[in-house]
mmCIF file of C-alpha atoms in Angstrom:
data_model
loop_
_atom_site.group_PDB
_atom_site.id
_atom_site.type_symbol
_atom_site.label_atom_id
_atom_site.label_comp_id
_atom_site.label_asym_id
_atom_site.label_seq_id
_atom_site.Cartn_x
_atom_site.Cartn_y
_atom_site.Cartn_z
ATOM 1 C CA UNK A 780 0.000 0.000 0.000
ATOM 2 C CA UNK A 781 1.344 3.475 -0.919
ATOM 3 C CA UNK A 782 1.150 6.212 1.680
ATOM 4 C CA UNK A 783 -0.708 9.259 0.221
ATOM 5 C CA UNK A 784 1.517 11.787 2.002
ATOM 6 C CA UNK A 785 5.094 11.298 3.134
ATOM 7 C CA UNK A 786 6.461 13.085 6.164
ATOM 8 C CA UNK A 787 10.122 13.372 6.975
ATOM 9 C CA UNK A 788 11.434 12.097 10.260
ATOM 10 C CA UNK A 789 12.202 15.589 11.575
ATOM 11 C CA UNK A 790 8.621 16.673 10.842
ATOM 12 C CA UNK A 791 7.235 13.810 12.898
ATOM 13 C CA UNK A 792 9.575 14.699 15.742
ATOM 14 C CA UNK A 793 8.481 18.358 15.557
ATOM 15 C CA UNK A 794 4.822 17.341 15.716
ATOM 16 C CA UNK A 795 5.435 15.254 18.787
ATOM 17 C CA UNK A 796 7.486 18.055 20.402
ATOM 18 C CA UNK A 797 4.693 20.619 19.830
ATOM 19 C CA UNK A 798 2.180 18.345 21.517
ATOM 20 C CA UNK A 799 4.465 17.317 24.351
ATOM 21 C CA UNK A 800 2.843 19.689 26.830
ATOM 22 C CA UNK A 801 -0.433 17.767 26.759
ATOM 23 C CA UNK A 802 0.931 14.375 25.705
ATOM 24 C CA UNK A 803 4.491 13.770 26.844
ATOM 25 C CA UNK A 804 6.804 11.870 24.568
ATOM 26 C CA UNK A 805 6.823 8.970 27.012
ATOM 27 C CA UNK A 806 3.116 8.460 26.327
ATOM 28 C CA UNK A 807 3.835 7.964 22.648
ATOM 29 C CA UNK A 808 6.550 5.478 23.420
ATOM 30 C CA UNK A 809 4.416 3.611 25.937
ATOM 31 C CA UNK A 810 1.516 3.530 23.527
ATOM 32 C CA UNK A 811 3.707 2.123 20.792
ATOM 33 C CA UNK A 812 5.136 -0.522 23.133
ATOM 34 C CA UNK A 813 1.682 -1.638 24.203
ATOM 35 C CA UNK A 814 0.428 -1.887 20.665
ATOM 36 C CA UNK A 815 3.509 -3.585 19.325
ATOM 37 C CA UNK A 816 3.606 -6.198 22.098
ATOM 38 C CA UNK A 817 0.005 -6.807 23.084
ATOM 39 C CA UNK A 818 -1.916 -5.984 19.923
ATOM 40 C CA UNK A 819 0.305 -6.761 16.945
ATOM 41 C CA UNK A 820 -2.578 -7.772 14.699
ATOM 42 C CA UNK A 821 -4.782 -4.718 15.391
ATOM 43 C CA UNK A 822 -1.918 -2.261 15.352
ATOM 44 C CA UNK A 823 -0.589 -3.725 12.123
ATOM 45 C CA UNK A 824 -3.686 -2.535 10.285
ATOM 46 C CA UNK A 825 -2.751 1.056 11.107
ATOM 47 C CA UNK A 826 0.713 0.769 9.586
ATOM 48 C CA UNK A 827 1.246 1.784 5.982
ATOM 49 C CA UNK A 828 4.034 0.429 3.873
ATOM 50 C CA UNK A 829 5.700 1.770 0.781
ATOM 51 C CA UNK A 830 6.312 -0.394 -2.237
ATOM 52 C CA UNK A 831 9.907 -0.790 -3.314
ATOM 53 C CA UNK A 832 9.664 1.723 -6.239
ATOM 54 C CA UNK A 833 8.300 4.374 -3.879
ATOM 55 C CA UNK A 834 11.160 3.766 -1.484
ATOM 56 C CA UNK A 835 13.602 4.447 -4.260
ATOM 57 C CA UNK A 836 11.952 7.794 -5.062
ATOM 58 C CA UNK A 837 11.582 8.949 -1.476
ATOM 59 C CA UNK A 838 13.064 12.313 -0.540
ATOM 60 C CA UNK A 839 15.533 11.798 2.267
ATOM 61 C CA UNK A 840 17.816 14.616 3.324
ATOM 62 C CA UNK A 841 20.784 14.551 5.655
ATOM 63 C CA UNK A 842 18.652 15.409 8.677
ATOM 64 C CA UNK A 843 16.873 12.087 8.246
ATOM 65 C CA UNK A 844 20.090 10.069 8.298
ATOM 66 C CA UNK A 845 20.975 8.734 11.717
ATOM 67 C CA UNK A 846 24.604 8.159 12.552
ATOM 68 C CA UNK A 847 24.543 4.865 14.462
ATOM 69 C CA UNK A 848 28.075 5.438 15.694
ATOM 70 C CA UNK A 849 26.908 8.549 17.531
ATOM 71 C CA UNK A 850 24.395 6.653 19.644
ATOM 72 C CA UNK A 851 25.891 6.092 23.099
ATOM 73 C CA UNK A 852 26.019 2.603 24.539
ATOM 74 C CA UNK A 853 23.302 1.808 27.013
ATOM 75 C CA UNK A 854 24.344 -0.111 30.075
ATOM 76 C CA UNK A 855 21.634 -2.479 31.212
ATOM 77 C CA UNK A 856 21.948 -3.113 34.942
ATOM 78 C CA UNK A 857 22.213 -6.788 35.831
ATOM 79 C CA UNK A 858 19.129 -8.341 37.336
ATOM 80 C CA UNK A 859 18.823 -11.316 39.627
ATOM 81 C CA UNK A 860 15.083 -11.632 39.117
ATOM 82 C CA UNK A 861 14.066 -15.234 38.568
ATOM 83 C CA UNK A 862 10.712 -16.187 37.102
ATOM 84 C CA UNK A 863 9.001 -19.327 38.377
ATOM 85 C CA UNK A 864 6.043 -21.073 36.766
ATOM 86 C CA UNK A 865 3.742 -22.469 39.424
ATOM 87 C CA UNK A 866 1.509 -25.417 38.462
ATOM 88 C CA UNK A 867 -1.898 -25.682 40.054
ATOM 89 C CA UNK A 868 -1.794 -28.724 42.339
ATOM 90 C CA UNK A 869 -5.584 -29.056 42.386
ATOM 91 C CA UNK A 870 -6.787 -32.161 40.440
ATOM 92 C CA UNK A 871 -8.491 -31.151 37.236
ATOM 93 C CA UNK A 872 -10.876 -32.829 34.849
ATOM 94 C CA UNK A 873 -9.184 -31.037 31.985
ATOM 95 C CA UNK A 874 -7.508 -33.514 29.632
ATOM 96 C CA UNK A 875 -4.554 -31.109 29.355
ATOM 97 C CA UNK A 876 -3.945 -31.076 33.107
ATOM 98 C CA UNK A 877 -0.385 -32.184 33.958
ATOM 99 C CA UNK A 878 -1.696 -34.241 36.870
ATOM 100 C CA UNK A 879 -4.153 -36.077 34.659
ATOM 101 C CA UNK A 880 -1.471 -36.726 32.059
ATOM 102 C CA UNK A 881 0.733 -38.250 34.768
ATOM 103 C CA UNK A 882 -2.128 -40.393 36.048
ATOM 104 C CA UNK A 883 -2.922 -41.585 32.531
ATOM 105 C CA UNK A 884 0.732 -42.400 31.892
ATOM 106 C CA UNK A 885 0.889 -44.393 35.130
ATOM 107 C CA UNK A 886 -2.292 -46.279 34.228
ATOM 108 C CA UNK A 887 -0.993 -46.969 30.710
ATOM 109 C CA UNK A 888 2.209 -48.351 32.206
ATOM 110 C CA UNK A 889 0.189 -50.568 34.556
ATOM 111 C CA UNK A 890 -1.826 -51.895 31.615
ATOM 112 C CA UNK A 891 1.304 -52.577 29.571
ATOM 113 C CA UNK A 892 3.041 -54.397 32.419
ATOM 114 C CA UNK A 893 -0.116 -56.389 33.159
ATOM 115 C CA UNK A 894 -0.178 -57.491 29.519
ATOM 116 C CA UNK A 895 3.394 -58.741 29.927
ATOM 117 C CA UNK A 896 2.234 -60.942 32.805
ATOM 118 C CA UNK A 897 -0.867 -62.063 30.892
ATOM 119 C CA UNK A 898 1.179 -63.129 27.870
ATOM 120 C CA UNK A 899 3.650 -65.071 29.998
ATOM 121 C CA UNK A 900 0.912 -67.162 31.630
ATOM 122 C CA UNK A 901 -0.506 -69.036 28.594
ATOM 123 C CA UNK A 902 2.967 -69.266 27.066
ATOM 124 C CA UNK A 903 4.017 -71.356 30.084
ATOM 125 C CA UNK A 904 1.618 -74.127 29.027
ATOM 126 C CA UNK A 905 3.118 -74.491 25.561
ATOM 127 C CA UNK A 906 5.831 -77.079 25.011
ATOM 128 C CA UNK A 907 8.063 -77.372 21.966
ATOM 129 C CA UNK A 908 9.456 -80.424 20.261
ATOM 130 C CA UNK A 909 13.165 -80.773 20.980
ATOM 131 C CA UNK A 910 13.851 -81.721 17.376
ATOM 132 C CA UNK A 911 11.624 -79.587 15.126
ATOM 133 C CA UNK A 912 10.447 -76.914 17.603
ATOM 134 C CA UNK A 913 6.811 -77.692 16.835
ATOM 135 C CA UNK A 914 4.701 -76.191 19.681
ATOM 136 C CA UNK A 915 2.079 -78.379 21.349
ATOM 137 C CA UNK A 916 -0.170 -78.696 24.402
ATOM 138 C CA UNK A 917 -1.375 -81.987 25.824
ATOM 139 C CA UNK A 918 -5.085 -82.253 26.559
ATOM 140 C CA UNK A 919 -4.852 -85.643 28.264
ATOM 141 C CA UNK A 920 -2.986 -88.943 28.003
ATOM 142 C CA UNK A 921 0.342 -90.161 29.296
ATOM 143 C CA UNK A 922 3.412 -87.978 29.599
ATOM 144 C CA UNK A 923 5.385 -89.821 26.935
ATOM 145 C CA UNK A 924 4.754 -87.478 24.029
ATOM 146 C CA UNK A 925 5.261 -88.349 20.378
ATOM 147 C CA UNK A 926 5.592 -85.316 18.081
ATOM 148 C CA UNK A 927 3.039 -85.457 15.262
ATOM 149 C CA UNK A 928 5.409 -83.486 13.023
ATOM 150 C CA UNK A 929 8.736 -85.354 13.269
ATOM 151 C CA UNK A 930 7.997 -88.326 15.570
ATOM 152 C CA UNK A 931 10.435 -87.293 18.302
ATOM 153 C CA UNK A 932 9.546 -88.659 21.744
ATOM 154 C CA UNK A 933 9.970 -86.614 24.898
ATOM 155 C CA UNK A 934 8.629 -86.215 28.421
ATOM 156 C CA UNK A 935 5.820 -83.726 28.865
ATOM 157 C CA UNK A 936 6.976 -82.894 32.395
ATOM 158 C CA UNK A 937 10.691 -82.214 31.972
ATOM 159 C CA UNK A 938 10.891 -82.098 28.129
ATOM 160 C CA UNK A 939 13.803 -84.580 28.019
ATOM 161 C CA UNK A 940 13.933 -86.993 25.102
ATOM 162 C CA UNK A 941 12.831 -90.511 26.042
ATOM 163 C CA UNK A 942 13.034 -93.881 24.282
ATOM 164 C CA UNK A 943 10.929 -96.027 26.614
ATOM 165 C CA UNK A 944 9.062 -95.925 29.901
ATOM 166 C CA UNK A 945 12.122 -96.307 32.105
ATOM 167 C CA UNK A 946 12.205 -92.515 32.401
ATOM 168 C CA UNK A 947 8.916 -92.562 34.336
ATOM 169 C CA UNK A 948 8.272 -93.748 37.862
ATOM 170 C CA UNK A 949 7.506 -92.567 41.362
ATOM 171 C CA UNK A 950 7.686 -88.740 41.589
ATOM 172 C CA UNK A 951 8.704 -89.083 45.247
ATOM 173 C CA UNK A 952 11.886 -90.774 44.020
ATOM 174 C CA UNK A 953 12.711 -88.068 41.513
ATOM 175 C CA UNK A 954 11.036 -89.678 38.507
ATOM 176 C CA UNK A 955 8.483 -88.068 36.236
ATOM 177 C CA UNK A 956 4.932 -89.363 36.558
ATOM 178 C CA UNK A 957 3.653 -91.389 33.635
ATOM 179 C CA UNK A 958 0.195 -89.934 34.001
ATOM 180 C CA UNK A 959 -1.141 -87.076 36.082
ATOM 181 C CA UNK A 960 -3.763 -84.374 36.159
ATOM 182 C CA UNK A 961 -2.751 -82.221 33.195
ATOM 183 C CA UNK A 962 -4.768 -79.269 34.493
ATOM 184 C CA UNK A 963 -2.731 -79.302 37.698
ATOM 185 C CA UNK A 964 0.470 -79.422 35.654
ATOM 186 C CA UNK A 965 -0.625 -76.458 33.543
ATOM 187 C CA UNK A 966 -1.834 -74.502 36.556
ATOM 188 C CA UNK A 967 1.493 -74.909 38.327
ATOM 189 C CA UNK A 968 3.388 -73.848 35.202
ATOM 190 C CA UNK A 969 1.171 -70.788 34.761
ATOM 191 C CA UNK A 970 1.541 -69.730 38.393
ATOM 192 C CA UNK A 971 5.314 -70.156 38.258
ATOM 193 C CA UNK A 972 5.533 -68.070 35.074
ATOM 194 C CA UNK A 973 3.262 -65.382 36.544
ATOM 195 C CA UNK A 974 5.324 -65.133 39.731
ATOM 196 C CA UNK A 975 8.626 -64.951 37.838
ATOM 197 C CA UNK A 976 7.341 -62.392 35.337
ATOM 198 C CA UNK A 977 5.715 -60.282 38.053
ATOM 199 C CA UNK A 978 8.952 -60.218 40.047
ATOM 200 C CA UNK A 979 10.897 -59.133 36.959
ATOM 201 C CA UNK A 980 8.367 -56.419 36.102
ATOM 202 C CA UNK A 981 8.293 -55.073 39.672
ATOM 203 C CA UNK A 982 12.097 -54.943 39.728
ATOM 204 C CA UNK A 983 12.015 -52.578 36.754
ATOM 205 C CA UNK A 984 8.899 -50.725 37.944
ATOM 206 C CA UNK A 985 9.084 -50.497 41.749
ATOM 207 C CA UNK A 986 6.082 -48.155 41.882
ATOM 208 C CA UNK A 987 3.776 -50.986 40.752
ATOM 209 C CA UNK A 988 2.190 -53.318 43.282
ATOM 210 C CA UNK A 989 0.972 -56.878 42.903
ATOM 211 C CA UNK A 990 -2.584 -55.524 42.781
ATOM 212 C CA UNK A 991 -1.638 -53.396 39.757
ATOM 213 C CA UNK A 992 -0.311 -56.458 37.932
ATOM 214 C CA UNK A 993 -2.963 -58.931 39.038
ATOM 215 C CA UNK A 994 -4.773 -60.496 36.079
ATOM 216 C CA UNK A 995 -8.529 -60.319 36.556
ATOM 217 C CA UNK A 996 -10.459 -63.426 35.499
ATOM 218 C CA UNK A 997 -14.195 -63.282 34.859
ATOM 219 C CA UNK A 998 -16.679 -65.649 36.494
ATOM 220 C CA UNK A 999 -17.314 -67.266 33.123
ATOM 221 C CA UNK A 1000 -13.649 -68.113 32.678
ATOM 222 C CA UNK A 1001 -13.466 -69.448 36.226
ATOM 223 C CA UNK A 1002 -16.412 -71.763 35.526
ATOM 224 C CA UNK A 1003 -14.754 -73.057 32.351
ATOM 225 C CA UNK A 1004 -11.519 -73.742 34.246
ATOM 226 C CA UNK A 1005 -13.421 -75.624 36.967
ATOM 227 C CA UNK A 1006 -15.109 -77.778 34.305
ATOM 228 C CA UNK A 1007 -11.738 -78.615 32.731
ATOM 229 C CA UNK A 1008 -10.336 -79.618 36.111
ATOM 230 C CA UNK A 1009 -13.286 -81.928 36.672
ATOM 231 C CA UNK A 1010 -12.764 -83.642 33.307
ATOM 232 C CA UNK A 1011 -9.047 -83.980 34.027
ATOM 233 C CA UNK A 1012 -9.788 -85.801 37.303
ATOM 234 C CA UNK A 1013 -12.154 -88.196 35.518
ATOM 235 C CA UNK A 1014 -9.587 -88.997 32.845
ATOM 236 C CA UNK A 1015 -6.887 -89.502 35.451
ATOM 237 C CA UNK A 1016 -9.067 -92.054 37.219
ATOM 238 C CA UNK A 1017 -9.868 -93.798 33.931
ATOM 239 C CA UNK A 1018 -6.252 -94.258 32.873
ATOM 240 C CA UNK A 1019 -5.739 -98.074 32.685
ATOM 241 C CA UNK A 1020 -1.961 -98.200 33.291
ATOM 242 C CA UNK A 1021 0.379 -97.341 36.107
ATOM 243 C CA UNK A 1022 4.069 -97.558 36.909
ATOM 244 C CA UNK A 1023 5.122 -100.276 39.350
ATOM 245 C CA UNK A 1024 8.749 -99.611 40.200
ATOM 246 C CA UNK A 1025 10.267 -99.189 36.717
ATOM 247 C CA UNK A 1026 7.651 -101.324 34.985
ATOM 248 C CA UNK A 1027 4.505 -100.246 33.202
ATOM 249 C CA UNK A 1028 1.635 -102.440 34.378
ATOM 250 C CA UNK A 1029 -2.054 -102.690 33.675
ATOM 251 C CA UNK A 1030 -4.461 -101.581 36.370
ATOM 252 C CA UNK A 1031 -6.884 -104.350 37.338
ATOM 253 C CA UNK A 1032 -10.479 -103.730 36.366
ATOM 254 C CA UNK A 1033 -9.610 -101.424 33.475
ATOM 255 C CA UNK A 1034 -9.737 -102.354 29.795
ATOM 256 C CA UNK A 1035 -6.355 -102.954 28.211
ATOM 257 C CA UNK A 1036 -7.153 -100.557 25.407
ATOM 258 C CA UNK A 1037 -6.779 -97.100 26.884
ATOM 259 C CA UNK A 1038 -9.247 -94.336 26.116
ATOM 260 C CA UNK A 1039 -8.543 -92.144 23.126
ATOM 261 C CA UNK A 1040 -5.325 -90.235 23.677
ATOM 262 C CA UNK A 1041 -4.628 -86.669 22.774
ATOM 263 C CA UNK A 1042 -3.116 -86.022 19.363
ATOM 264 C CA UNK A 1043 0.297 -85.420 20.923
ATOM 265 C CA UNK A 1044 0.149 -88.126 23.592
ATOM 266 C CA UNK A 1045 1.395 -91.617 22.867
ATOM 267 C CA UNK A 1046 -0.730 -94.397 24.478
ATOM 268 C CA UNK A 1047 1.216 -96.933 26.529
ATOM 269 C CA UNK A 1048 1.982 -100.231 24.837
#
C-alpha cells in the first residue's frame, strides 16, 4: 500500500514536540510498546508500507540520516530476578492437566506391564518339540509325548527326550509321573511363570504393586476352568496303566485298550 503523504522524520519529531505539553513523549513510546507487544494484529492494520519503487523515489535529506556510531552505549543493569512457573496442584478434569497426564501415563504403564504378565501365563503351558520346535499342548494322556510333526519322543513334564518308559516312575523318588492331572500341571506352570514375570516387572517398575499387575479373570472363565479340572480328574481315574517300580503295568479292572489319547500323547503299549 502506498502512503498518500510522506512526512520526513524531523517533521514527525516536531509534531510530537509541539504536543508534548499535553501528551508527553513517554506516552507515545508507551503507547507504541503496548500496541507492538500486546496488539500486533490490530496495530498492524494502522501501519502503511511503501512499495519498493516508492522507497527508491523517497526524498531523504541529511537530517533524516541517523549516525549509528553517535548513539551512546546503554548499560543495562544486571538483574537477579528469577521467574518461576507455578503449576496448580488441584486435580483437574481437563484432559490437558499435567496431573491427569501423569495419572494416565501411570495407568498406561500398569496396563502394559499387566499385559506382559498375561502373555507369559498361557505361554508357560506351551511345550516345543526338541527336534523340530513344533509347539504343542497336551489335553490328556500319558506324559510320553510323540511329536506329530517329526515323531520325536519326549517327556511332557521335563521335556527330556525318552526312548521307553524307564524314564517314568515314582515322583517321590525323583522320577516323572507317567500320568497325572494335566490341568494341575498347567496350573502350576502358569503360576510359576506369573510369579517370575511379576517379580521381573516389579524390579524394573518399583512403583507398581501386585494388585496393579494382578490379572482379573471373569466368572465365566473361572467356571470353564473348573469344568476342565473336573474332566481332568475323571480322565486320570480312567487311565488303565500305572508304573510299578520301573515297569509299566495294567491296572486291574480297566480295559487294556486305553481311552482315546490326545493327538500329541502316545498311548502306553
